[in-house]
Short mmCIF file of C-alpha atoms in Angstrom, two decimals:
data_model
loop_
_atom_site.label_atom_id
_atom_site.label_comp_id
_atom_site.label_asym_id
_atom_site.label_seq_id
_atom_site.Cartn_x
_atom_site.Cartn_y
_atom_site.Cartn_z
CA MET A 1 -49.28 3.14 -23.91
CA ASP A 2 -47.69 4.14 -20.59
CA GLN A 3 -44.16 3.25 -19.47
CA ALA A 4 -45.21 0.37 -17.23
CA GLU A 5 -47.29 -1.24 -19.99
CA GLN A 6 -44.48 -0.94 -22.52
CA LEU A 7 -42.00 -2.53 -20.11
CA ARG A 8 -44.50 -5.30 -19.37
CA ASN A 9 -44.65 -6.07 -23.08
CA ILE A 10 -40.86 -6.32 -23.22
CA ILE A 11 -40.91 -8.78 -20.33
CA LYS A 12 -43.60 -10.89 -22.00
CA ALA A 13 -41.52 -11.05 -25.17
CA ASN A 14 -38.44 -11.95 -23.14
CA ASN A 15 -40.35 -14.72 -21.34
CA ALA A 16 -41.21 -16.52 -24.58
CA PRO A 17 -40.10 -20.19 -24.73
CA LYS A 18 -37.37 -19.41 -27.25
CA ARG A 19 -35.47 -17.46 -24.58
CA PRO A 20 -35.22 -19.07 -21.12
CA LEU A 21 -34.87 -16.67 -18.22
CA ALA A 22 -31.51 -16.33 -16.50
CA ARG A 23 -31.25 -17.07 -12.82
CA VAL A 24 -30.51 -13.78 -11.01
CA ILE A 25 -28.69 -14.06 -7.66
CA THR A 26 -27.94 -10.94 -5.62
CA VAL A 27 -25.00 -11.06 -3.19
CA THR A 28 -25.00 -8.52 -0.36
CA SER A 29 -23.72 -7.82 3.17
CA GLY A 30 -24.51 -5.62 6.13
CA LYS A 31 -21.00 -4.14 6.21
CA GLY A 32 -17.93 -3.92 4.04
CA GLY A 33 -14.90 -6.17 4.30
CA VAL A 34 -16.70 -9.46 4.95
CA GLY A 35 -15.87 -11.10 1.59
CA LYS A 36 -18.98 -10.25 -0.41
CA SER A 37 -17.25 -9.63 -3.75
CA ASN A 38 -14.99 -12.64 -3.23
CA THR A 39 -18.10 -14.71 -2.76
CA ALA A 40 -19.66 -13.36 -5.95
CA ILE A 41 -16.55 -14.10 -8.01
CA ASN A 42 -15.84 -17.57 -6.62
CA LEU A 43 -19.44 -18.70 -6.91
CA ALA A 44 -19.37 -17.47 -10.51
CA ILE A 45 -16.22 -19.53 -11.17
CA GLN A 46 -17.79 -22.61 -9.59
CA PHE A 47 -20.99 -22.18 -11.61
CA LYS A 48 -18.86 -21.90 -14.74
CA LYS A 49 -17.07 -25.15 -13.85
CA MET A 50 -20.50 -26.77 -13.62
CA GLY A 51 -21.22 -25.79 -17.22
CA GLN A 52 -23.21 -22.61 -16.55
CA ARG A 53 -22.75 -19.38 -18.52
CA VAL A 54 -22.17 -16.66 -15.93
CA ILE A 55 -22.22 -12.85 -15.91
CA ILE A 56 -21.47 -10.69 -12.84
CA LEU A 57 -22.94 -7.19 -12.56
CA ASP A 58 -20.76 -5.09 -10.28
CA ALA A 59 -23.28 -2.79 -8.63
CA ASP A 60 -20.93 -1.69 -5.84
CA PHE A 61 -20.80 1.87 -7.15
CA GLY A 62 -17.42 3.56 -7.23
CA LEU A 63 -15.39 0.73 -5.67
CA ALA A 64 -14.83 -1.55 -8.70
CA ASN A 65 -14.11 -4.57 -6.51
CA ILE A 66 -14.89 -7.14 -9.19
CA GLU A 67 -12.52 -5.72 -11.78
CA ILE A 68 -9.78 -5.34 -9.16
CA MET A 69 -10.13 -8.95 -8.06
CA PHE A 70 -10.15 -10.12 -11.68
CA GLY A 71 -7.11 -7.96 -12.44
CA THR A 72 -8.90 -6.61 -15.51
CA VAL A 73 -9.80 -3.04 -16.42
CA PRO A 74 -13.06 -2.82 -18.42
CA LYS A 75 -13.25 -0.52 -21.43
CA HIS A 76 -16.92 0.23 -20.83
CA ASN A 77 -19.51 0.15 -18.07
CA LEU A 78 -23.27 0.41 -17.69
CA CYS A 79 -23.10 4.21 -18.12
CA ASP A 80 -21.92 3.63 -21.69
CA LEU A 81 -25.04 1.58 -22.41
CA ILE A 82 -27.28 4.19 -20.82
CA TYR A 83 -25.69 7.37 -22.14
CA GLN A 84 -23.37 6.42 -25.03
CA GLY A 85 -25.55 4.02 -27.00
CA LYS A 86 -23.35 0.95 -26.54
CA ASN A 87 -25.10 -2.41 -26.73
CA ILE A 88 -24.98 -5.04 -24.01
CA THR A 89 -22.30 -7.19 -25.62
CA GLU A 90 -19.95 -4.21 -25.89
CA ILE A 91 -19.97 -3.50 -22.15
CA ILE A 92 -19.26 -7.08 -21.03
CA THR A 93 -15.64 -7.70 -20.00
CA TRP A 94 -14.47 -11.31 -19.90
CA GLY A 95 -12.37 -12.12 -16.87
CA ALA A 96 -10.56 -15.14 -15.48
CA GLY A 97 -12.26 -18.47 -16.00
CA ASP A 98 -14.30 -17.07 -18.90
CA VAL A 99 -16.70 -15.33 -16.53
CA GLY A 100 -18.14 -12.11 -17.90
CA PHE A 101 -18.70 -9.02 -15.81
CA ILE A 102 -20.33 -5.65 -16.26
CA SER A 103 -19.06 -2.66 -14.35
CA GLY A 104 -22.03 -0.71 -13.04
CA GLY A 105 -20.24 2.59 -12.62
CA SER A 106 -22.74 5.12 -11.27
CA GLY A 107 -25.22 4.53 -14.07
CA ILE A 108 -27.89 2.61 -12.18
CA VAL A 109 -28.32 5.33 -9.55
CA GLY A 110 -30.11 7.65 -11.93
CA MET A 111 -32.06 5.10 -13.95
CA SER A 112 -35.41 5.93 -12.34
CA ASN A 113 -35.11 9.50 -13.66
CA LEU A 114 -34.57 8.54 -17.29
CA SER A 115 -37.14 9.03 -20.03
CA ARG A 116 -39.37 6.21 -21.22
CA ASP A 117 -37.40 5.82 -24.46
CA TYR A 118 -34.14 5.49 -22.56
CA LEU A 119 -35.64 2.93 -20.18
CA VAL A 120 -37.12 0.86 -22.99
CA TYR A 121 -33.71 0.82 -24.73
CA ILE A 122 -31.92 -0.22 -21.53
CA ILE A 123 -34.42 -2.92 -20.60
CA GLN A 124 -34.33 -4.35 -24.12
CA ASN A 125 -30.54 -4.58 -23.93
CA LEU A 126 -30.49 -6.06 -20.44
CA ALA A 127 -33.10 -8.60 -21.48
CA GLN A 128 -30.51 -9.94 -23.93
CA LEU A 129 -28.48 -11.15 -20.96
CA ASP A 130 -31.03 -13.94 -20.59
CA ALA A 131 -29.77 -15.32 -23.91
CA ILE A 132 -26.10 -14.82 -22.99
CA ALA A 133 -26.06 -16.18 -19.43
CA ASP A 134 -27.65 -18.96 -17.41
CA VAL A 135 -26.75 -17.28 -14.12
CA ILE A 136 -26.38 -13.55 -13.44
CA ILE A 137 -24.78 -12.59 -10.12
CA ILE A 138 -25.31 -9.05 -8.86
CA ASP A 139 -22.69 -7.79 -6.41
CA THR A 140 -24.29 -4.95 -4.45
CA GLY A 141 -22.66 -2.36 -2.27
CA ALA A 142 -22.39 -3.11 1.45
CA GLY A 143 -24.71 -1.71 4.09
CA ILE A 144 -28.28 -0.41 4.05
CA GLY A 145 -28.11 2.43 1.56
CA ASP A 146 -31.10 3.15 -0.67
CA ALA A 147 -29.42 1.75 -3.79
CA VAL A 148 -28.62 -1.54 -2.04
CA LEU A 149 -32.16 -1.91 -0.72
CA GLU A 150 -33.63 -1.26 -4.16
CA PHE A 151 -31.55 -4.09 -5.61
CA LEU A 152 -32.61 -6.44 -2.83
CA VAL A 153 -36.29 -5.56 -3.17
CA ALA A 154 -36.06 -6.41 -6.89
CA SER A 155 -34.32 -9.73 -6.20
CA GLY A 156 -35.94 -13.13 -6.00
CA GLU A 157 -32.81 -14.75 -4.60
CA ILE A 158 -30.52 -13.05 -2.07
CA ILE A 159 -27.27 -14.31 -0.53
CA LEU A 160 -26.35 -12.45 2.66
CA VAL A 161 -22.65 -12.79 3.50
CA THR A 162 -21.68 -12.38 7.14
CA THR A 163 -18.82 -13.30 9.48
CA PRO A 164 -18.61 -14.33 13.16
CA GLU A 165 -17.59 -10.80 14.17
CA PRO A 166 -20.31 -9.30 16.42
CA THR A 167 -20.41 -6.14 14.30
CA SER A 168 -20.98 -8.19 11.15
CA ILE A 169 -23.88 -10.10 12.72
CA THR A 170 -25.39 -6.86 14.04
CA ASP A 171 -25.06 -5.15 10.67
CA SER A 172 -26.59 -8.17 8.93
CA TYR A 173 -29.59 -7.91 11.22
CA SER A 174 -29.84 -4.16 10.53
CA LEU A 175 -29.84 -4.85 6.80
CA LEU A 176 -32.59 -7.46 7.13
CA LYS A 177 -34.59 -5.10 9.34
CA ALA A 178 -34.34 -2.30 6.77
CA LEU A 179 -35.27 -4.68 3.99
CA HIS A 180 -38.23 -6.07 5.95
CA ARG A 181 -39.55 -2.54 6.52
CA HIS A 182 -39.22 -1.53 2.87
CA PRO A 183 -42.72 -0.88 1.52
CA ARG A 184 -42.12 -2.93 -1.63
CA PHE A 185 -40.38 -5.93 -0.10
CA SER A 186 -42.22 -9.24 -0.11
CA SER A 187 -40.80 -12.21 1.79
CA GLU A 188 -43.05 -14.46 -0.30
CA SER A 189 -41.27 -13.54 -3.53
CA SER A 190 -37.69 -13.34 -2.21
CA GLN A 191 -35.50 -16.09 -0.77
CA ILE A 192 -32.81 -14.96 1.69
CA LYS A 193 -29.88 -17.34 2.18
CA VAL A 194 -27.14 -16.71 4.74
CA LEU A 195 -23.51 -17.59 3.97
CA ALA A 196 -21.13 -17.66 6.94
CA ASN A 197 -17.66 -16.51 5.86
CA ARG A 198 -14.24 -16.77 7.54
CA VAL A 199 -15.32 -19.31 10.13
CA ARG A 200 -12.97 -21.67 11.97
CA ASN A 201 -15.08 -24.76 11.34
CA ILE A 202 -18.51 -25.97 10.27
CA GLU A 203 -19.90 -25.66 13.79
CA ASP A 204 -18.95 -21.97 13.95
CA GLY A 205 -20.88 -21.33 10.75
CA GLN A 206 -23.96 -23.09 12.06
CA ASN A 207 -23.75 -21.24 15.37
CA LEU A 208 -23.45 -17.92 13.55
CA PHE A 209 -26.61 -18.63 11.58
CA GLN A 210 -28.50 -19.77 14.67
CA LYS A 211 -27.66 -16.52 16.47
CA LEU A 212 -28.82 -14.41 13.55
CA ASN A 213 -31.89 -16.52 12.84
CA MET A 214 -33.01 -16.44 16.46
CA VAL A 215 -33.16 -12.63 16.49
CA VAL A 216 -34.61 -12.38 12.97
CA SER A 217 -37.33 -14.93 13.74
CA ARG A 218 -38.25 -13.26 17.01
CA TYR A 219 -38.38 -9.63 15.95
CA LEU A 220 -38.89 -9.66 12.18
CA LYS A 221 -40.69 -12.96 11.55
CA LEU A 222 -38.61 -13.08 8.37
CA PRO A 223 -37.73 -16.50 6.92
CA ILE A 224 -34.03 -17.00 6.21
CA THR A 225 -32.16 -20.21 5.38
CA TYR A 226 -28.60 -21.38 5.96
CA LEU A 227 -26.58 -21.77 2.77
CA GLY A 228 -23.27 -22.94 4.23
CA ALA A 229 -19.87 -21.73 5.42
CA ILE A 230 -16.52 -20.66 3.94
CA PRO A 231 -13.54 -21.30 6.25
CA GLN A 232 -10.79 -18.84 7.05
CA ASP A 233 -8.05 -19.63 4.53
CA ASP A 234 -4.62 -18.07 4.03
CA LEU A 235 -4.61 -19.30 0.43
CA LEU A 236 -7.70 -17.22 -0.27
CA SER A 237 -5.96 -14.14 1.14
CA GLU A 238 -2.96 -14.83 -1.08
CA ALA A 239 -5.21 -15.18 -4.11
CA VAL A 240 -6.80 -11.80 -3.37
CA MET A 241 -3.36 -10.20 -3.25
CA GLN A 242 -2.53 -11.81 -6.59
CA GLN A 243 -5.86 -10.63 -8.07
CA THR A 244 -6.83 -14.18 -8.96
CA PRO A 245 -9.94 -16.06 -7.76
CA VAL A 246 -8.92 -18.78 -5.31
CA SER A 247 -11.23 -21.22 -7.12
CA LEU A 248 -8.85 -20.96 -10.10
CA SER A 249 -5.45 -20.45 -8.48
CA GLN A 250 -5.93 -22.94 -5.63
CA PRO A 251 -8.87 -25.19 -6.59
CA MET A 252 -8.03 -27.76 -3.91
CA SER A 253 -7.80 -25.21 -1.07
CA LYS A 254 -10.33 -25.48 1.73
CA SER A 255 -12.02 -22.21 0.75
CA ALA A 256 -12.30 -23.17 -2.95
CA ARG A 257 -13.75 -26.56 -2.01
CA ALA A 258 -16.24 -24.81 0.26
CA TYR A 259 -17.33 -22.49 -2.57
CA GLU A 260 -17.71 -25.58 -4.74
CA ARG A 261 -20.05 -27.18 -2.19
CA VAL A 262 -22.09 -23.99 -1.83
CA ALA A 263 -22.44 -23.64 -5.61
CA ALA A 264 -23.53 -27.28 -5.88
CA ARG A 265 -26.08 -26.70 -3.11
CA LEU A 266 -27.44 -23.68 -4.98
CA MET A 267 -27.75 -25.67 -8.20
CA ASN A 268 -29.53 -28.50 -6.39
CA ARG A 269 -31.99 -25.98 -4.96
CA GLU A 270 -32.63 -24.35 -8.32
CA VAL A 271 -36.09 -25.89 -8.48
CA SER A 272 -37.62 -23.05 -6.51
CA PRO A 273 -41.16 -21.76 -5.99
CA GLU A 274 -42.88 -20.43 -9.09
CA GLY A 275 -41.98 -16.87 -9.98
CA LYS A 276 -38.49 -16.81 -8.44
CA ARG A 277 -36.66 -16.98 -11.80
CA ARG A 278 -37.52 -13.56 -13.19
CA GLY A 279 -34.79 -12.82 -15.69
CA MET A 280 -33.05 -9.48 -16.14
CA ALA A 281 -35.88 -7.61 -17.87
CA ALA A 282 -38.24 -8.11 -14.94
CA PHE A 283 -35.46 -7.42 -12.43
CA PHE A 284 -34.56 -4.01 -13.87
CA SER A 285 -38.14 -3.07 -14.65
CA HIS A 286 -38.92 -3.63 -10.97
CA LEU A 287 -35.85 -1.55 -10.10
CA VAL A 288 -36.62 1.48 -12.25
CA ASN A 289 -40.38 1.52 -11.93
CA GLY A 290 -40.49 1.26 -8.15
CA LYS A 291 -43.15 -1.42 -8.45
CA LYS A 292 -43.77 -4.86 -9.87
CA ILE A 293 -44.95 -4.78 -13.44
#
């Protein structure tokens, strides 16, 4: 039995009716500093308020944005699962609002070079997340690095965070262009949703999306949809300084209410085309194998 076949068997076992698949949402951006990690955390909080069990995987290697924003230092990260024999429950840290998160460390970078036995162990552990969480949010690094693109290629649902700054729009287009050219990317199996951040009003968010969509439609023929907008908000900036999610510290602020609307929109759209809800076993098998299995 080769590696791909063994991983396929794990996925089949994980897809059995007794264990529903988690919804995996990947949050990304074309450049740093546009509010990507803030988006991941606040959407997680809003999902939790809606009764969902939520885990965040911090895949922004080396920056530890999620743990900084939660004000919590994890005892373990994904490297401990891969190299130290820890199980999945031991590497989950529970942050504010009872949202769990897993620090990726640098462990995922070398996963494709691991032996079959290691990969089977890791996939079996990650598959357990489907029983622990209803929604798993993956916070990627910013930009168009190889690691980021691999995460996006493996994702069925992508949220692209951008701002009205010309450089942010340009970098978002560059990211979509690189993703579109990736040999394993399929627009039929991935939904790309654009979130406009730090806008002055609703119209600015819609205009931002129209600008990006016009270029993407013309040159890439890549379908993207508009998810909504998060307004510029001083209370959000204060919450970041206090290392507390604004959705908890200032739930009635305009930014927290906007995150609430976006989360509700995502939940309403959960009935998506067949095959989008893959679960964590299929997600990471795709990631480490370099192909769908």
